[in-house]
PDB file of C-alpha atoms in Angstrom:
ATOM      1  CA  UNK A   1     -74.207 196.754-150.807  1.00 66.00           C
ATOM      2  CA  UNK A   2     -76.884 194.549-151.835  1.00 65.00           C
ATOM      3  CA  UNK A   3     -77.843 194.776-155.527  1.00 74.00           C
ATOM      4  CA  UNK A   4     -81.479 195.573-156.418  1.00 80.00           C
ATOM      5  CA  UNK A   5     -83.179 194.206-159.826  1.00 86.00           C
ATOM      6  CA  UNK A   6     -85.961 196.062-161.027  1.00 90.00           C
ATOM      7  CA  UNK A   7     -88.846 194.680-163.457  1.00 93.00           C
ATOM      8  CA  UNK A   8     -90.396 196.811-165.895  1.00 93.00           C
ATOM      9  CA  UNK A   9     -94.173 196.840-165.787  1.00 93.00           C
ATOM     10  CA  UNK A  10     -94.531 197.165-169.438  1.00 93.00           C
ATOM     11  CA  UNK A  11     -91.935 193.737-169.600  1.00 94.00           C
ATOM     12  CA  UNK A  12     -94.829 191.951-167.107  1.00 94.00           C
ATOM     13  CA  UNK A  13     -97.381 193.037-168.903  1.00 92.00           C
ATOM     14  CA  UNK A  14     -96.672 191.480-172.476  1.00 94.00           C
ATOM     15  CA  UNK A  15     -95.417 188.568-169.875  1.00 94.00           C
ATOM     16  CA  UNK A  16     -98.610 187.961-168.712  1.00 92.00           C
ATOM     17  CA  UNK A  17    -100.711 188.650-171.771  1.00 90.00           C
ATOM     18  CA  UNK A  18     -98.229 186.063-173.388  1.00 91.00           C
ATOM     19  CA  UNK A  19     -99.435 183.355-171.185  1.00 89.00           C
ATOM     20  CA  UNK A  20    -102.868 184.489-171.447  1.00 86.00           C
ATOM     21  CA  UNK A  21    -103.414 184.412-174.870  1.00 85.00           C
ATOM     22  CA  UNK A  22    -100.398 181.762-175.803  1.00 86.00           C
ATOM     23  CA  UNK A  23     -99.657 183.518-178.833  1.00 87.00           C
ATOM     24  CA  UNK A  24     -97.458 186.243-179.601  1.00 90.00           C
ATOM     25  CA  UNK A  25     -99.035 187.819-182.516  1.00 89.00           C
ATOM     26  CA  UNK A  26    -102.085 188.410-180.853  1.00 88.00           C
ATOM     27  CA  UNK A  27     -99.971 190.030-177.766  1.00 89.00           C
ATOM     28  CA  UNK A  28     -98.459 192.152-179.970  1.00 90.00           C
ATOM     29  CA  UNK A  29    -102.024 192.999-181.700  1.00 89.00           C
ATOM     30  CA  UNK A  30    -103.706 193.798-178.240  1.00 85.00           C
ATOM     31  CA  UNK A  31    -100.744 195.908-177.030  1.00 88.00           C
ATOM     32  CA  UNK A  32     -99.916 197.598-180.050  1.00 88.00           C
ATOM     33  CA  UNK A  33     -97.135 196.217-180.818  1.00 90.00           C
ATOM     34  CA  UNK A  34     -95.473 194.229-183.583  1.00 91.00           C
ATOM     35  CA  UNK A  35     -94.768 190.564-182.943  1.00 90.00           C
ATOM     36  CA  UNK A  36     -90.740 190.973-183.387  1.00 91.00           C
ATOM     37  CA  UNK A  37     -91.569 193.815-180.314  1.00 92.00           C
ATOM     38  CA  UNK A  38     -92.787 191.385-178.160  1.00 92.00           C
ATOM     39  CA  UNK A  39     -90.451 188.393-178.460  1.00 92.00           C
ATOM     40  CA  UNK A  40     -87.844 190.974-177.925  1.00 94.00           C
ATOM     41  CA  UNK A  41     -89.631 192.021-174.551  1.00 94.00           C
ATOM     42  CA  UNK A  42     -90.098 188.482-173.272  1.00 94.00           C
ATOM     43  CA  UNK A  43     -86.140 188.181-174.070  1.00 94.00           C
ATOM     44  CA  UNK A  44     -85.554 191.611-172.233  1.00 94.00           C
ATOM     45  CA  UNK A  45     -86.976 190.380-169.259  1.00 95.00           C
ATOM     46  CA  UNK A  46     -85.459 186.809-169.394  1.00 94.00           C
ATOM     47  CA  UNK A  47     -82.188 188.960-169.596  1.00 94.00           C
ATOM     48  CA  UNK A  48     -83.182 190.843-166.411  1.00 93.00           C
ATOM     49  CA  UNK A  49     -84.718 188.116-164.205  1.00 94.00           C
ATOM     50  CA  UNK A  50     -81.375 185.550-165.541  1.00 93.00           C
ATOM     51  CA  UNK A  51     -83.571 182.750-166.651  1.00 94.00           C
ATOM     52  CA  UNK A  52     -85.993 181.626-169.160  1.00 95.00           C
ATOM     53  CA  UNK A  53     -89.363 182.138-168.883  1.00 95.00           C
ATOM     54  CA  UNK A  54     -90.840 180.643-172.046  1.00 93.00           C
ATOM     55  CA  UNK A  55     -90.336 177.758-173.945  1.00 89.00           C
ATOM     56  CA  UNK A  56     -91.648 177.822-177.597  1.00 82.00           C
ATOM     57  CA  UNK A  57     -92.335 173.935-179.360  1.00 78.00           C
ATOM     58  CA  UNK A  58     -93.195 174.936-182.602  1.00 74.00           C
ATOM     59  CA  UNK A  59     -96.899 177.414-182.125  1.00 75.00           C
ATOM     60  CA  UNK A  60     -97.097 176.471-178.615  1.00 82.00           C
ATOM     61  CA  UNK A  61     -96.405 178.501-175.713  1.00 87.00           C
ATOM     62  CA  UNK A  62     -95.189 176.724-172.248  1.00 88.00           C
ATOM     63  CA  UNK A  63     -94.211 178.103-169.137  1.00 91.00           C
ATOM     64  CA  UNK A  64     -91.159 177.037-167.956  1.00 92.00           C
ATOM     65  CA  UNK A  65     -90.806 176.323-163.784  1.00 91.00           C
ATOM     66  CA  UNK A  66     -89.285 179.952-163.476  1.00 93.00           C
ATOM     67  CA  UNK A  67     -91.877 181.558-165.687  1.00 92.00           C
ATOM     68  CA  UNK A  68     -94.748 179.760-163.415  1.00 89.00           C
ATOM     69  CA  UNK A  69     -92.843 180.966-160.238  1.00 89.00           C
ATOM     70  CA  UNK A  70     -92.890 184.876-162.180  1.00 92.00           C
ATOM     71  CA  UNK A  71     -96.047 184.816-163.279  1.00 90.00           C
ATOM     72  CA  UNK A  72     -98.208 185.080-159.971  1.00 85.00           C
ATOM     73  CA  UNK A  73     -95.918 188.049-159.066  1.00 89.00           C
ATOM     74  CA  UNK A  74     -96.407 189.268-162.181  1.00 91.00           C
ATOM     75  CA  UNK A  75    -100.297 189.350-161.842  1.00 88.00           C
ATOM     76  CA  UNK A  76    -100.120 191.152-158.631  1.00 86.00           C
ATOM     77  CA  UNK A  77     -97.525 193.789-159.698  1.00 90.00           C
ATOM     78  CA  UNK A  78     -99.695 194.332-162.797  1.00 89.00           C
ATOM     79  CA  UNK A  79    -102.471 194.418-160.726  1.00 84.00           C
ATOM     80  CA  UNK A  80    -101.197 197.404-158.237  1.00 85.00           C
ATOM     81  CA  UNK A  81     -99.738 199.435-160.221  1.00 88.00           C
ATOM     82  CA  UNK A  82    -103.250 199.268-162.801  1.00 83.00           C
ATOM     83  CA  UNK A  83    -104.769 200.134-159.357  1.00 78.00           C
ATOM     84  CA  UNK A  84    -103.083 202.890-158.006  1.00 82.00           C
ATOM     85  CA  UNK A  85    -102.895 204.357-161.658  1.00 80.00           C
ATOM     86  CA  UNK A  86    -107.045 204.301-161.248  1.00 73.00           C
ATOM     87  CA  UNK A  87    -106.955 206.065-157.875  1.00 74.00           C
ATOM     88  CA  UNK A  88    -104.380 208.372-158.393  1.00 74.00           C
ATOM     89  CA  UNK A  89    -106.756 209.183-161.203  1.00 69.00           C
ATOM     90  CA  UNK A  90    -109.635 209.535-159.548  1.00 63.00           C
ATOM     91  CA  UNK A  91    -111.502 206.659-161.825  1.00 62.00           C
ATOM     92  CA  UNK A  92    -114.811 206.177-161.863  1.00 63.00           C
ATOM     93  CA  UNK A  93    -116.206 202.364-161.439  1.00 71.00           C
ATOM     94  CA  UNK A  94    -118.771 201.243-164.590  1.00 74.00           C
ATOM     95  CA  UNK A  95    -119.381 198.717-167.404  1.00 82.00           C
ATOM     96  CA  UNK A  96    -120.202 195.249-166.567  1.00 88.00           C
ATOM     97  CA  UNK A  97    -118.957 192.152-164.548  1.00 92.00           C
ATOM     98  CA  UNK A  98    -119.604 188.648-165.166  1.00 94.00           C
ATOM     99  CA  UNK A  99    -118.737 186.669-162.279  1.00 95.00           C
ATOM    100  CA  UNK A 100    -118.213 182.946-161.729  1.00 95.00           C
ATOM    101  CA  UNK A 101    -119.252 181.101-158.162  1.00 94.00           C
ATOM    102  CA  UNK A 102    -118.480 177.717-157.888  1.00 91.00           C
ATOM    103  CA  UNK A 103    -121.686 175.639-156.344  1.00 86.00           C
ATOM    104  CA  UNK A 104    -119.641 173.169-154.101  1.00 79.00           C
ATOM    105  CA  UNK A 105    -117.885 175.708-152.246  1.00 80.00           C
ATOM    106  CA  UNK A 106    -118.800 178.181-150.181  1.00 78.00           C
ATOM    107  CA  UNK A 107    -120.869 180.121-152.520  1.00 82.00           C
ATOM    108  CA  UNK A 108    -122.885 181.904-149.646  1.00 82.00           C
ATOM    109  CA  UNK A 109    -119.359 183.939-148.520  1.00 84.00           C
ATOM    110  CA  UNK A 110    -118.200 184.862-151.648  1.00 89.00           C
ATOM    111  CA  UNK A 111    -121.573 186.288-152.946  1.00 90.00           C
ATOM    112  CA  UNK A 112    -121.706 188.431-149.671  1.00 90.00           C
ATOM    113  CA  UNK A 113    -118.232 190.195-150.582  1.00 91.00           C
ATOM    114  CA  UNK A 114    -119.678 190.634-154.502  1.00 93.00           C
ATOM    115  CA  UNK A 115    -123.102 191.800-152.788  1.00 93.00           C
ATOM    116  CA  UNK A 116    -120.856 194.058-150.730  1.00 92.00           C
ATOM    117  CA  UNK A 117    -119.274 195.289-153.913  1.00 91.00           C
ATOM    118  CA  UNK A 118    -122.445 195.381-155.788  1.00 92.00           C
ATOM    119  CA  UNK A 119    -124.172 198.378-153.029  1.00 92.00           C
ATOM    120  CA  UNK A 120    -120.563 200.613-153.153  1.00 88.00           C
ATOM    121  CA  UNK A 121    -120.677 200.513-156.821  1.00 88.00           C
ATOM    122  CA  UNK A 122    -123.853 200.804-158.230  1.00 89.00           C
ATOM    123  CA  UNK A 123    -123.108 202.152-161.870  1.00 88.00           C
ATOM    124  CA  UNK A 124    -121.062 198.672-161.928  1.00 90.00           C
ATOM    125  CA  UNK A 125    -123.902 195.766-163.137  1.00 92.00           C
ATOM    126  CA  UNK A 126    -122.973 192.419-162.348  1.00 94.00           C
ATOM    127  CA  UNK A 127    -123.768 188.861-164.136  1.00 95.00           C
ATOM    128  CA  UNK A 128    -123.253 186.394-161.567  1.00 95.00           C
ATOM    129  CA  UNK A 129    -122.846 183.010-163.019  1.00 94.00           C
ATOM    130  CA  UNK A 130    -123.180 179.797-160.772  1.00 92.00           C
ATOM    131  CA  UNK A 131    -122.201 176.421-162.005  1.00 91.00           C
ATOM    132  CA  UNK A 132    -119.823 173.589-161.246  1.00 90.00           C
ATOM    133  CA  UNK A 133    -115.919 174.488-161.165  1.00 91.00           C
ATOM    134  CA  UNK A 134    -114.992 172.940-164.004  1.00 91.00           C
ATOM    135  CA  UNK A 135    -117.260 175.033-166.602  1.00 92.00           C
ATOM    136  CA  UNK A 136    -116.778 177.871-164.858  1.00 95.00           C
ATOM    137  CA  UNK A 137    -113.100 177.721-165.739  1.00 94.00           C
ATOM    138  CA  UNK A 138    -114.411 176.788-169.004  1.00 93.00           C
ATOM    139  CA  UNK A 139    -116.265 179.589-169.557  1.00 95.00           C
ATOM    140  CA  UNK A 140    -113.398 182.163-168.477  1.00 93.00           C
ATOM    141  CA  UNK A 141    -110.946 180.351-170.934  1.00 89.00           C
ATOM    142  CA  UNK A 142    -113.812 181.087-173.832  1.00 90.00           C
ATOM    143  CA  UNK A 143    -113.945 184.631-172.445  1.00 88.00           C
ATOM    144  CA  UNK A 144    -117.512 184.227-171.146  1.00 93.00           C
ATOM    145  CA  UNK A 145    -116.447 184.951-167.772  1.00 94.00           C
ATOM    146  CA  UNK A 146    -114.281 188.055-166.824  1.00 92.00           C
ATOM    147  CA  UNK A 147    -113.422 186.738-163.626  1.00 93.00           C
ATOM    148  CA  UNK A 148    -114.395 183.637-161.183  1.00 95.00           C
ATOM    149  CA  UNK A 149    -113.744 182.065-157.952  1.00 94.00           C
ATOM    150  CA  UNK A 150    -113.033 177.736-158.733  1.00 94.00           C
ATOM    151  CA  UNK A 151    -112.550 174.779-156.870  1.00 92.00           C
ATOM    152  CA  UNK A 152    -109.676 172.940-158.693  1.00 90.00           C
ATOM    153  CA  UNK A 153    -107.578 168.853-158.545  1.00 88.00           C
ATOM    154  CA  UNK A 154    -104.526 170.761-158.522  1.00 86.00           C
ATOM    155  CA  UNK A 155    -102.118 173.800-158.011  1.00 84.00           C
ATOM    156  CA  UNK A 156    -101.205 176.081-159.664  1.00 79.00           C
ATOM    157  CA  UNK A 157    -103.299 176.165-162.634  1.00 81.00           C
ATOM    158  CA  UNK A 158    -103.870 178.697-165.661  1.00 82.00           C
ATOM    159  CA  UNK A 159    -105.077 182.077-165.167  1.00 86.00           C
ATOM    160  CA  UNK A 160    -105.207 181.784-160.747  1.00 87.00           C
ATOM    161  CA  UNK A 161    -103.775 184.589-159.147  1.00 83.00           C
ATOM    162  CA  UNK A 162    -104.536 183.561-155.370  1.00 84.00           C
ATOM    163  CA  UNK A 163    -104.833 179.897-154.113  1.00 87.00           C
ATOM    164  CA  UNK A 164    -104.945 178.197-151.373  1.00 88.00           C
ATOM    165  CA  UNK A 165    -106.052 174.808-150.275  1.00 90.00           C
ATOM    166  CA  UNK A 166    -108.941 172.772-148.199  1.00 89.00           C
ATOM    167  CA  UNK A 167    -108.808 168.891-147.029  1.00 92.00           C
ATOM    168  CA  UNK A 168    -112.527 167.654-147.333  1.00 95.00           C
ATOM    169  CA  UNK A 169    -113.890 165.959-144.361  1.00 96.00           C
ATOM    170  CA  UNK A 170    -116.502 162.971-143.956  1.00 98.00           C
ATOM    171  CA  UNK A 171    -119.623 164.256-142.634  1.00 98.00           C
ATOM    172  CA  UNK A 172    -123.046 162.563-141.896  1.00 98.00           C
ATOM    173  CA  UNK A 173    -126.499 163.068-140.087  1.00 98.00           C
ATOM    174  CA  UNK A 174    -125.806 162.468-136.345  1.00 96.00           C
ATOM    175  CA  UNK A 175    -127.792 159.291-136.045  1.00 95.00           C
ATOM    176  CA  UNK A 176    -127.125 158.356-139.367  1.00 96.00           C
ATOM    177  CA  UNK A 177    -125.846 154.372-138.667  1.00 93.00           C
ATOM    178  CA  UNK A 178    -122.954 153.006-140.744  1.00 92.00           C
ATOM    179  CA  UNK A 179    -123.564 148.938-141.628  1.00 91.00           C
ATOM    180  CA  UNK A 180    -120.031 147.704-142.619  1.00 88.00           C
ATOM    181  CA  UNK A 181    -122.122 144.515-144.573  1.00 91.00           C
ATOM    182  CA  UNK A 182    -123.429 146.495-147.178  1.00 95.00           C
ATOM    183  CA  UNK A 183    -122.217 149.192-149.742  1.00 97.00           C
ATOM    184  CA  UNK A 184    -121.522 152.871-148.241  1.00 97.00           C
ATOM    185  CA  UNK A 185    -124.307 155.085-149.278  1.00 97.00           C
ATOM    186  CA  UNK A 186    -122.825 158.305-150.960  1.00 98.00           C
ATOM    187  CA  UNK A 187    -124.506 161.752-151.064  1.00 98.00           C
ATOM    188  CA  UNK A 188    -121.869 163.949-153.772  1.00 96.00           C
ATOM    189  CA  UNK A 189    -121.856 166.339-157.066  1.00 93.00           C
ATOM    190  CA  UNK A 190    -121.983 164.572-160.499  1.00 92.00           C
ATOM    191  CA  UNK A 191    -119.707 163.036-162.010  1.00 91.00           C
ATOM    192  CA  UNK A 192    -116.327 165.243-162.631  1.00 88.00           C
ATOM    193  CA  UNK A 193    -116.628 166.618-158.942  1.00 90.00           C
ATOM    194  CA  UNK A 194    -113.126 166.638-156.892  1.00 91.00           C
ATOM    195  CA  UNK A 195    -115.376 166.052-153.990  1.00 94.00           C
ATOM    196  CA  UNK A 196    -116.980 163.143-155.482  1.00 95.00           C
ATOM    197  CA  UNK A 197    -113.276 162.038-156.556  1.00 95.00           C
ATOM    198  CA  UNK A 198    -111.758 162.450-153.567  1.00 95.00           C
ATOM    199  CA  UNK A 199    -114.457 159.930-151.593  1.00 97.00           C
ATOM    200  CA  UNK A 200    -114.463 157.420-154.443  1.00 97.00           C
ATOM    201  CA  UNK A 201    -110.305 157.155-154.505  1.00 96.00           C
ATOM    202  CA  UNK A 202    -110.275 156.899-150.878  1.00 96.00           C
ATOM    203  CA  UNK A 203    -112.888 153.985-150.630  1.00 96.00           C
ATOM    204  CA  UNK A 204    -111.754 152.270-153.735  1.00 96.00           C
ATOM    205  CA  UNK A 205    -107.755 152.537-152.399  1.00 95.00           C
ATOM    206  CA  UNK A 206    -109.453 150.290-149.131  1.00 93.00           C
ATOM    207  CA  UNK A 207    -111.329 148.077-151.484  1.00 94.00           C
ATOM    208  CA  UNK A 208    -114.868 149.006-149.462  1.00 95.00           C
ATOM    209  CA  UNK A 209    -117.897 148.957-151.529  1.00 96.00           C
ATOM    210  CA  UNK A 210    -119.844 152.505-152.199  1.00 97.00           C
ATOM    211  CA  UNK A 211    -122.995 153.680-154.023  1.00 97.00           C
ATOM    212  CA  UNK A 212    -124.233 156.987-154.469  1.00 97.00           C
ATOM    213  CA  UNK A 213    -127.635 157.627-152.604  1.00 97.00           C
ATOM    214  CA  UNK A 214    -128.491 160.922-153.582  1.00 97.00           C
ATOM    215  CA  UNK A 215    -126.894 163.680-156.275  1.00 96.00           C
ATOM    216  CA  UNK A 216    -127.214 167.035-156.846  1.00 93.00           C
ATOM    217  CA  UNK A 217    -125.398 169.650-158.339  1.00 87.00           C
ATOM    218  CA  UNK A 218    -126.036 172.547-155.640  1.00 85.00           C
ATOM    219  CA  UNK A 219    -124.257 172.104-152.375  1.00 88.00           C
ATOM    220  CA  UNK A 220    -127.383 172.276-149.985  1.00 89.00           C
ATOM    221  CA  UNK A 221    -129.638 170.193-151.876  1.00 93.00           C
ATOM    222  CA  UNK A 222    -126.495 167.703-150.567  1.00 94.00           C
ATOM    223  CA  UNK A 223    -126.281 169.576-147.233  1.00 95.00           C
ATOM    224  CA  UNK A 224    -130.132 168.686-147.270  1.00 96.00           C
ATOM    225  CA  UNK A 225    -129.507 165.698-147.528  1.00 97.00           C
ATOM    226  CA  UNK A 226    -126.469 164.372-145.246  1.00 98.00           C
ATOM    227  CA  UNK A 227    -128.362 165.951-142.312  1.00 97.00           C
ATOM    228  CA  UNK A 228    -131.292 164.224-143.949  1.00 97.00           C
ATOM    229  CA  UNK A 229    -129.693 160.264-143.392  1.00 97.00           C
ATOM    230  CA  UNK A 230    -129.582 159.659-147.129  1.00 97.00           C
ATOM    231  CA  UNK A 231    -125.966 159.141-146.538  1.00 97.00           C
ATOM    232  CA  UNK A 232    -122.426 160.149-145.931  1.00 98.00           C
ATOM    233  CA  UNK A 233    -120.709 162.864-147.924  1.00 98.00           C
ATOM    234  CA  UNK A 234    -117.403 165.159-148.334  1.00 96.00           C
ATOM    235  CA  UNK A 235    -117.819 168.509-146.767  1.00 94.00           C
ATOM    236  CA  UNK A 236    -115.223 171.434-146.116  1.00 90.00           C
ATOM    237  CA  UNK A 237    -115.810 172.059-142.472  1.00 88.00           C
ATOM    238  CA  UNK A 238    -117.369 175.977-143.570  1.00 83.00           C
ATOM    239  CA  UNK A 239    -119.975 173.944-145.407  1.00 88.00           C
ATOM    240  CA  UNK A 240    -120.861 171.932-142.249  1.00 92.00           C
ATOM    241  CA  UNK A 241    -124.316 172.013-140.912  1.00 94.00           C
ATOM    242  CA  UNK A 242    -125.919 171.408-137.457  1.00 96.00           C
ATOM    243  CA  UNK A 243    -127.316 167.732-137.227  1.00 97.00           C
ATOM    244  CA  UNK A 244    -124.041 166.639-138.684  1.00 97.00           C
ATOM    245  CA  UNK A 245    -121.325 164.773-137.469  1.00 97.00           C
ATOM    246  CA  UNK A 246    -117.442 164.390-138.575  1.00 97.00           C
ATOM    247  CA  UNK A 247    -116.271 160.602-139.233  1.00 97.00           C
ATOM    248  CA  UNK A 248    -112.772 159.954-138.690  1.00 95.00           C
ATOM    249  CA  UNK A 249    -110.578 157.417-138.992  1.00 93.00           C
ATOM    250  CA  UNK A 250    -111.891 155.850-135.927  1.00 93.00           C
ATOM    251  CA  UNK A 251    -114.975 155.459-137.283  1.00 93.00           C
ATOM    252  CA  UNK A 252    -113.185 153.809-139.980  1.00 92.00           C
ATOM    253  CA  UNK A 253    -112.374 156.802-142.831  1.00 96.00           C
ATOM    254  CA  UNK A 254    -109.438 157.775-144.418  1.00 94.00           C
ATOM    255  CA  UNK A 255    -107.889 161.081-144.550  1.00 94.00           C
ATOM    256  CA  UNK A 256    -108.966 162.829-147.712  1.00 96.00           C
ATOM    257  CA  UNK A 257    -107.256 164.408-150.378  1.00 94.00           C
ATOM    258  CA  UNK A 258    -106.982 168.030-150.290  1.00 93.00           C
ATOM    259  CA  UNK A 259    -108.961 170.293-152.720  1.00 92.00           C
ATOM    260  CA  UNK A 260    -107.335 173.687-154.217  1.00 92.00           C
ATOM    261  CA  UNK A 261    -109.692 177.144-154.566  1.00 92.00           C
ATOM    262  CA  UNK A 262    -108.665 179.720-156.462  1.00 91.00           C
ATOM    263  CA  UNK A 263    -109.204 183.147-158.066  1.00 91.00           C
ATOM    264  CA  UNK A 264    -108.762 182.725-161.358  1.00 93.00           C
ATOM    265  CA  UNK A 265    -109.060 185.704-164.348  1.00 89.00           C
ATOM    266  CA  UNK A 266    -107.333 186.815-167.191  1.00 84.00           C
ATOM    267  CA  UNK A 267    -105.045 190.255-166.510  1.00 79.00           C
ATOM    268  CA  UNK A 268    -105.748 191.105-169.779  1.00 74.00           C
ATOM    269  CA  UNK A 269    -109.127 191.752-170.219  1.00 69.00           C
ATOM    270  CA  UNK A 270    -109.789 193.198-166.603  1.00 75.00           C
ATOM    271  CA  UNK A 271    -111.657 196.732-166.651  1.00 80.00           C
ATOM    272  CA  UNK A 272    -110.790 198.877-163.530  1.00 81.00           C
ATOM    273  CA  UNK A 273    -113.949 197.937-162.224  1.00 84.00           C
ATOM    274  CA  UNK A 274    -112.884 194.421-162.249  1.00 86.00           C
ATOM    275  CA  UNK A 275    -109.623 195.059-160.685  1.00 83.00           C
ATOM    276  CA  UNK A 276    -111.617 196.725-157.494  1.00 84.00           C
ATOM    277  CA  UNK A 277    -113.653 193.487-157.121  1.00 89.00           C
ATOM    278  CA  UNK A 278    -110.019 191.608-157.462  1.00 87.00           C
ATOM    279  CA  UNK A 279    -108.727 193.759-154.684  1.00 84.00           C
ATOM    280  CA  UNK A 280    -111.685 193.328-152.362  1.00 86.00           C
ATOM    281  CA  UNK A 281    -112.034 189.800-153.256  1.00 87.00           C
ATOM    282  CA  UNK A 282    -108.244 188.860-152.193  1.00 84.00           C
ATOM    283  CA  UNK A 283    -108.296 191.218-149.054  1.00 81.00           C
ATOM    284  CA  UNK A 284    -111.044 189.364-147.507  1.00 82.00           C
ATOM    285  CA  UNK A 285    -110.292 186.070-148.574  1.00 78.00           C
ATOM    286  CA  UNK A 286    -106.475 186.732-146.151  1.00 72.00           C
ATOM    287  CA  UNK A 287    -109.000 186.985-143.563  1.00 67.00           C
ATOM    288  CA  UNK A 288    -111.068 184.337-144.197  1.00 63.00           C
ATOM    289  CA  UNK A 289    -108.064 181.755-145.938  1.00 60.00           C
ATOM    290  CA  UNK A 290    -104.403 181.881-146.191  1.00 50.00           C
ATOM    291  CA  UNK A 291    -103.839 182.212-149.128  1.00 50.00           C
ATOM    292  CA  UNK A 292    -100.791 181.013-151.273  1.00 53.00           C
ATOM    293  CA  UNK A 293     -99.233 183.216-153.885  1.00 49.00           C
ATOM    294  CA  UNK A 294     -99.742 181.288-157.613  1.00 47.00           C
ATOM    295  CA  UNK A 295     -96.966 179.703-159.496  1.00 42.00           C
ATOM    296  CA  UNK A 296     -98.550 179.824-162.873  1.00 41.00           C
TER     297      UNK A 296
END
């Protein structure tokens, strides 16, 4: 008969508020508990689970690769049981949100499904933040942000509970011409971009000369201007417009690097309210993206 292993919620949570906050004193502060408590949870459940979780180099805190696999779990066991405890419960939504939305990825979809949100729950208010990817995550490691959606170089990063990934693809106006004799005009983000990256590693790795045409920081002001002939960009194929066309390696383009987008938020600090907005967020994002289960 097969042997089942059961994790305690109240071992995941000082798990996950561990990696959160990366220091055990203030776990044991925030869960009322002393700091002695909590190392002896974290070895309770690297008793339970047979392997180590954490590694400890002097004040720091690292995951090991069995405590990144755990942790995603962890988030989404955490995040049920908080969830059914609310409805069971009968909780009522309220407080404020402050959201992130990434600019260079499909900002329109996810700000119908917070919209959506926003009209179910109206004793909820909402600060909707949108900025590049990189200070979004920025501002939820400062705690500015409760929760936000980010485009990211890799997978899995801190504080992502879903992920799942996109391969950019070339795009240009439809009669936009291409003359190999002079330097590919570029239409991208700033600086810092993974887009941006991504197009500037791929041209550099063929040794083709590039210059960047046109740059904004909103993704149709660049939309604008592919479909405009100010030059040739990296697009997911959502953020496609009409009056574009795809280049390929045919037309002489290399594949592209895929790009990872994730929900990222801290377990700790979520309100019910945010937990309802996690729940709707990851249901519809199945539907609209595979996603994969975090590691970390």
């Amino acid at each position: 008969m097969r042997k089942f292993t059961n994790l305690q919620t109240d071992l995941l949570r000082t798990f996950v508020t561990v990696v959160d906050l990366r220091n055990y004193t203030d776990t044991g502060r925030l869960l009322g508990r002393t700091q002695p408590a909590v190392s002896l949870q974290i070895k309770r459940l690297e008793e339970v689970t047979g392997v180590r979780l954490i590694s400890r180099m002097g004040k720091r805190i690292e995951l090991t690769p069995d405590g990144q696999t755990l942790l995603g779990y962890a988030r989404e066991i955490l995040r049920l049981n908080d969830r059914a405890v609310a409805n069971l419960q009968q909780s009522s939504y309220s407080g404020t949100l402050r959201i992130g939305l990434p600019v260079d990825y499909s900002i329109g979809y996810f700000q119908s499904i917070i919209a959506a949100f926003s009209r179910e729950n109206p004793a909820v208010l909402l600060d909707v933040c949108c900025d590049r990817s990189p200070a979004l995550l920025s501002a939820l490691h400062t705690d500015a942000l409760d929760l936000t959606i980010a485009v990211a170089d890799s997978m899995p990063a801190p504080h992502v509970a879903v992920y799942w990934s996109e391969r950019p693809v070339w795009a240009c106006a439809r009669d936009f011409k291409i003359d190999p004799a002079t330097p590919l005009k570029l239409v991208a983000h700033p600086d810092g971009c993974f887009y941006r990256k991504r197009m500037i590693d791929a041209l550099d790795a063929e040794g083709r000369d590039w210059h960047v045409s046109f740059e904004s920081q909103g993704i149709s002001a660049l939309q604008r201007a592919v479909v405009d002939g100010m030059g040739v960009s990296a697009l997911t194929r959502k953020t496609l417009q009409p009056g574009m066309r795809l280049l390929t390696a045919s037309d002489g383009f290399p594949k592209l690097s895929k790009v990872y987008v994730g929900l990222f938020y801290k377990h700790v600090r979520m309100s019910e309210a945010a937990l309802k907005l996690i729940e709707k967020i990851t249901a519809d994002v199945s539907h609209y993206r595979l996603p994969t289960r975090t590691r970390a």
